[in-house]
XYZ file of C-alpha atoms in Angstrom:
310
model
C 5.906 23.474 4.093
C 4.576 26.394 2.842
C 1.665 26.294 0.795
C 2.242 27.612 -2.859
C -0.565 28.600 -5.387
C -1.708 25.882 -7.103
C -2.275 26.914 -11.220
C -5.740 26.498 -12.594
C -4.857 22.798 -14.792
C -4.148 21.577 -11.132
C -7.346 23.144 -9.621
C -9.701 21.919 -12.641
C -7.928 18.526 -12.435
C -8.705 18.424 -8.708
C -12.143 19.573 -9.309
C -12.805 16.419 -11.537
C -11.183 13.906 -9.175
C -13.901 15.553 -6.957
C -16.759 14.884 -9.002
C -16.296 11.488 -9.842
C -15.530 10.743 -6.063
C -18.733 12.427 -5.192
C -21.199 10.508 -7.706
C -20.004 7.528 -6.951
C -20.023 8.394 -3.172
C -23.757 8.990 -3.439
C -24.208 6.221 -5.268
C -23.145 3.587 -2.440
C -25.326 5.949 0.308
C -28.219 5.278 -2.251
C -27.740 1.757 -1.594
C -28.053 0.039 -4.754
C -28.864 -3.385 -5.450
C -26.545 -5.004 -4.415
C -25.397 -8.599 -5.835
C -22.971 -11.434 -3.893
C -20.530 -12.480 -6.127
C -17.522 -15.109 -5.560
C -14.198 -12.945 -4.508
C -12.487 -15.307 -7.675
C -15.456 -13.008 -9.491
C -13.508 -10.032 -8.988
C -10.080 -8.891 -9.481
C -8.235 -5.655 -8.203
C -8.399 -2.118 -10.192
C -5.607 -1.629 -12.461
C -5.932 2.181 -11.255
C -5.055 1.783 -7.807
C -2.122 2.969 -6.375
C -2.330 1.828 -2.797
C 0.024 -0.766 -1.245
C -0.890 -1.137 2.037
C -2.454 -3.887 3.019
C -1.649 -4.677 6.159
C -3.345 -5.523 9.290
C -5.943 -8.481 6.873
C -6.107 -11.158 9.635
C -7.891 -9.145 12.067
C -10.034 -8.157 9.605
C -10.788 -11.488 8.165
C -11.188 -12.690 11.772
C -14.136 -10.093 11.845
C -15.212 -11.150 8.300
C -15.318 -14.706 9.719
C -17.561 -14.280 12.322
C -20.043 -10.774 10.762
C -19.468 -11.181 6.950
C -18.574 -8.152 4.919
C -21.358 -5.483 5.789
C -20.375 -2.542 3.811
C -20.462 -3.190 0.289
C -17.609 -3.759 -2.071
C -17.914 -1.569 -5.140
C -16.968 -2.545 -8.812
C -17.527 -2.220 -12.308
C -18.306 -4.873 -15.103
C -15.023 -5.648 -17.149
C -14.792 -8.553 -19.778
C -14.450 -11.898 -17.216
C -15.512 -10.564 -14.599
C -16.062 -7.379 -11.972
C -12.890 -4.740 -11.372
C -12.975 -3.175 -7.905
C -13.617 0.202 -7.792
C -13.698 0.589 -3.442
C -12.794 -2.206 -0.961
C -9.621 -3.854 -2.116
C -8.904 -4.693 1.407
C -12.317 -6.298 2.238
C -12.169 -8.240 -0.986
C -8.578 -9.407 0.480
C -9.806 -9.681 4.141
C -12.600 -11.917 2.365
C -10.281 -14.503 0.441
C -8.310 -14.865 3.898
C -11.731 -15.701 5.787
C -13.139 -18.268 3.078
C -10.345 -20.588 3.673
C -11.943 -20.886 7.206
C -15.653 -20.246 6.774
C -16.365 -21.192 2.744
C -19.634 -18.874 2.602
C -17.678 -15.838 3.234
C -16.140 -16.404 0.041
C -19.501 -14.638 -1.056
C -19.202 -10.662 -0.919
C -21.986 -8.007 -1.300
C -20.797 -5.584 -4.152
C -22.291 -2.894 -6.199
C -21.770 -2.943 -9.825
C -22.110 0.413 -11.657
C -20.796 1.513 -15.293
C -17.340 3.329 -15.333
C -15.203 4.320 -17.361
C -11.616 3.879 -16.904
C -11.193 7.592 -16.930
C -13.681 7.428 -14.100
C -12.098 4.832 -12.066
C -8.559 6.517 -12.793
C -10.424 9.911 -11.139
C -12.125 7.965 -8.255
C -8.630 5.664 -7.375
C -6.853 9.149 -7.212
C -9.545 10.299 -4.995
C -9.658 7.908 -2.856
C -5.609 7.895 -2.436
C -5.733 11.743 -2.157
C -8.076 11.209 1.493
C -5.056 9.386 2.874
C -2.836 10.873 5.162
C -0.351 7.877 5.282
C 0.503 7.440 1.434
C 4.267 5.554 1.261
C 7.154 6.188 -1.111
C 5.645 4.119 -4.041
C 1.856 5.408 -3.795
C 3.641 9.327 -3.585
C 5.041 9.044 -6.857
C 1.939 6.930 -8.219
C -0.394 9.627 -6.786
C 2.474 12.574 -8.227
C 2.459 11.757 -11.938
C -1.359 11.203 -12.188
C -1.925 14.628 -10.661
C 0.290 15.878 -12.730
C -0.718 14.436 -16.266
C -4.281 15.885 -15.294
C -3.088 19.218 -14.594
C -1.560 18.906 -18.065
C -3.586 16.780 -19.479
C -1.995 14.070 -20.890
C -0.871 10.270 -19.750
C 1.458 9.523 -15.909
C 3.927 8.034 -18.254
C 4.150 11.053 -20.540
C 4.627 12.873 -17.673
C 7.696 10.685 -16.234
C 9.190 10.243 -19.372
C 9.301 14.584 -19.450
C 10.876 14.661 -15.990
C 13.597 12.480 -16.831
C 14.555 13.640 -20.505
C 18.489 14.610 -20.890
C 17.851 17.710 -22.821
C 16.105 19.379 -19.870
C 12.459 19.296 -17.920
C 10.060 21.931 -19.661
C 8.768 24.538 -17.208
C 5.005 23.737 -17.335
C 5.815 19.614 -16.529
C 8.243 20.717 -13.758
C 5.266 23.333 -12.149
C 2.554 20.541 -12.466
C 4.858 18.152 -10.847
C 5.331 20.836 -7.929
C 1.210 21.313 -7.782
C 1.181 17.597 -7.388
C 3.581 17.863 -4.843
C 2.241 20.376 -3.168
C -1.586 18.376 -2.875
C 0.306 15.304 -1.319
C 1.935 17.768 1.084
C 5.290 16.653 -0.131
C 8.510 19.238 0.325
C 10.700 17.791 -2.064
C 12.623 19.068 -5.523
C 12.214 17.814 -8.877
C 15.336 16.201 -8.314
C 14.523 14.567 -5.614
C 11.400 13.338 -6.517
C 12.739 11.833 -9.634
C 15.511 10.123 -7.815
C 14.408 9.059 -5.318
C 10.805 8.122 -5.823
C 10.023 7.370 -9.174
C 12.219 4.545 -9.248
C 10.078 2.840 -6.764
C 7.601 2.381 -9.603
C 9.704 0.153 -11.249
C 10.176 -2.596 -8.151
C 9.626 -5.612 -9.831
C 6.047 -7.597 -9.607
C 7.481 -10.155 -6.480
C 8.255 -7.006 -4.195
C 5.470 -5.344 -4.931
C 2.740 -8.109 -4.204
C 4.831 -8.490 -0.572
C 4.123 -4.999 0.005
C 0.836 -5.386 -0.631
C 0.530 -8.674 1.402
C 1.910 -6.479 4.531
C 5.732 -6.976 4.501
C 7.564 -4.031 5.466
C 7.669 -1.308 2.896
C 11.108 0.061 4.067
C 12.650 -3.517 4.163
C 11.777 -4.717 0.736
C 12.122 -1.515 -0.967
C 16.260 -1.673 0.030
C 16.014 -5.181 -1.966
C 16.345 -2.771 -5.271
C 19.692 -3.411 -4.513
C 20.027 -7.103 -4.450
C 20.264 -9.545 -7.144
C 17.049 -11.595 -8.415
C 18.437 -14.482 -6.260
C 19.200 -12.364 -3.271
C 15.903 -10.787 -3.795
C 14.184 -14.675 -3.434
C 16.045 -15.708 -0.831
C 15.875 -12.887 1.454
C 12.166 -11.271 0.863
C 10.651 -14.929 2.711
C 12.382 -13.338 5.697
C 11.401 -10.155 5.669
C 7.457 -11.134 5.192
C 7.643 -13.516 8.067
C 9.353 -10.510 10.372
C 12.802 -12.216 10.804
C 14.214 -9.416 8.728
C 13.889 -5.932 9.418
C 15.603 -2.825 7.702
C 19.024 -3.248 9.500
C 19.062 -6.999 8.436
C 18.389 -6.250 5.013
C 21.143 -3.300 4.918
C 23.556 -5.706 6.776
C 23.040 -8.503 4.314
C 23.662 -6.312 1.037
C 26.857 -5.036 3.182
C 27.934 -8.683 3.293
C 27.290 -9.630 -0.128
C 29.055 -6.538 -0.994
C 32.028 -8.006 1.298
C 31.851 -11.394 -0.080
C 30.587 -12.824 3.048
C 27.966 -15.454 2.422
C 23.877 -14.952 4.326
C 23.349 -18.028 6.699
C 20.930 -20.376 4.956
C 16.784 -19.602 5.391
C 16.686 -23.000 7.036
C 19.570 -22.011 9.863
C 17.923 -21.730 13.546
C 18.255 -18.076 14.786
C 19.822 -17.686 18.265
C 18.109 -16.814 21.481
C 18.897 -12.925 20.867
C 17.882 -13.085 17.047
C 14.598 -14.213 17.373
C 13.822 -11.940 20.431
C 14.494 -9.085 18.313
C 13.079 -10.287 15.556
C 9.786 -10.585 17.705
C 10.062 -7.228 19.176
C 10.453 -5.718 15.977
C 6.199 -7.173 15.372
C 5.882 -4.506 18.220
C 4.837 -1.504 15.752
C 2.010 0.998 17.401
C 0.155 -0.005 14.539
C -0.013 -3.834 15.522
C -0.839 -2.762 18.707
C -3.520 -0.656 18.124
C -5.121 -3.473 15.711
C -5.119 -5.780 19.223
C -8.479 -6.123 20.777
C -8.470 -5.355 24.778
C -8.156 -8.592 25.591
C -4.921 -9.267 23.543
C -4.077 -6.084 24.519
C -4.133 -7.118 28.392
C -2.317 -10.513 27.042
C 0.666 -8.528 25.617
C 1.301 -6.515 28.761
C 1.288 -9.288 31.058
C 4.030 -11.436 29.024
C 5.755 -8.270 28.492
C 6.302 -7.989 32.276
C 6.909 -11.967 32.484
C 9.589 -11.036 29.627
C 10.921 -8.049 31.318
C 11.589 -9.869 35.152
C 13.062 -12.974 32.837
C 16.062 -10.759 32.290
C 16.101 -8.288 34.699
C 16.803 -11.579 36.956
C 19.306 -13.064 34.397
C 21.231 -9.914 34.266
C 21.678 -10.080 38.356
């Protein structure tokens, strides 16, 4: 895309983000005292916009055997500790304490923040990722663009979407945001397309966040509250994929009824419903020895029906 000129609310917003990322950066190289607190202790930042969350069990595996050895930073909030950096580590964590009970003990830095401050550092953070989805674009899009105008993300969405017309300056910090997250896309189809995703109700969201395919569950917009509970168990165990889930609203759409959770799959459903775990990023989470594991059954799997289709 080419690379437009962003104005000067977007570079002084950009400049703060900076700041804030960079204090606080020097504050975990400083090492501060650090205290172990119970993961129950802490609870996620209300300021962050990332979902992704996959690829815990390794992790916790790790976290089972080493502990957590980079710190988990927070801030003191009434009850308790809010995460400032290491959302998935704190996740990772609860996974490995069910196993190993000590682990359920984390080494965190507590510092004073504001929420302005953790708003600035959560956009940070976000804005070093290359691999932002749908939901965290649009997250990430409106809180650039309320600082380049300074004002509030919700101001800012409820500007883009008035009937009487999008004001110039909201429309041109929208396209600075855009332009940041190295996103080619209109007003238009930001706003219909993406901002919607911030209104996928709490249940989808959380199995985003526990690892279940973004794609899949973001199509279950579409599906009725009971639809939506019967059919997101299937996509977070990986019997469901994106075709399933656009073949299933088809059906309802047809009047056809969704064989029942409980209902064995057949020989060829589960094998692609296995295949489908095959992502390069599973893969590349495998350690050499699973690695070496995988290609040997994949040739075992291969012969099986090269020889079945003689």
């Amino acid at each position: 895309m080419t690379r437009r000129k962003l104005s000067s609310g977007m570079q002084a917003a950009l400049q703060r983000t900076q700041a804030v990322h960079q204090e606080i950066q020097s504050l975990q190289r400083e090492r501060a005292p650090v205290q172990y607190l119970h993961v129950d202790e802490l609870r996620p930042s209300r300021f962050q916009a990332r979902m992704d969350f996959t690829g815990l069990d390794s992790l916790a595996r790790d976290i089972e055997q080493h502990g957590v050895l980079v710190p988990l930073l927070a801030r003191p909030v009434e009850g308790g500790a809010e995460l400032m950096a290491g959302e998935r580590r704190w996740r990772a964590s609860r996974l490995a304490a069910a196993t190993v009970p000590e682990r359920a003990y984390v080494p965190v830095m507590v510092r004073e923040a504001t929420d302005e401050e953790a708003r600035l550092f959560g956009l940070r953070e976000n804005l070093e990722r290359e691999d932002l989805n749908g939901y965290e674009v649009a997250s990430a899009a409106l809180e650039l663009a309320a600082l380049g105008l300074t004002t509030t993300a919700q101001d800012v969405r409820a500007r883009l979407t008035r009937r009487s017309g999008v004001e110039p300056e909201v429309e041109a910090a929208l396209q600075d945001a855009l332009t940041v997250l190295g996103r080619d896309l209109t007003r238009l189809s930001f706003t219909k397309h993406y901002l919607p995703l911030l209104d996928l109700p709490d249940a989808l969201r959380e199995a985003i966040r526990r690892g279940a395919s973004y794609n899949a569950v973001r199509l279950l917009r579409r599906a009725t509250p009971d639809q939506q509970a019967e059919w997101l168990p299937r996509i977070e165990s990986g019997e469901w994929g994106v075709r399933d889930v656009e073949a299933a609203l088809q059906g309802a759409r047809a009047g056809a009824t969704v064989p029942p959770s409980g209902a064995a799959p057949t020989l060829a459903e589960e094998t692609r419903r296995v295949f489908r775990l095959a992502s390069p990023r599973r893969i590349e989470r495998l350690d050499a020895g699973r690695q070496k594991r995988l290609q040997k059954l994949l040739r075992e799997v291969e012969a099986l029906l090269q020889n079945g289709g003689e």
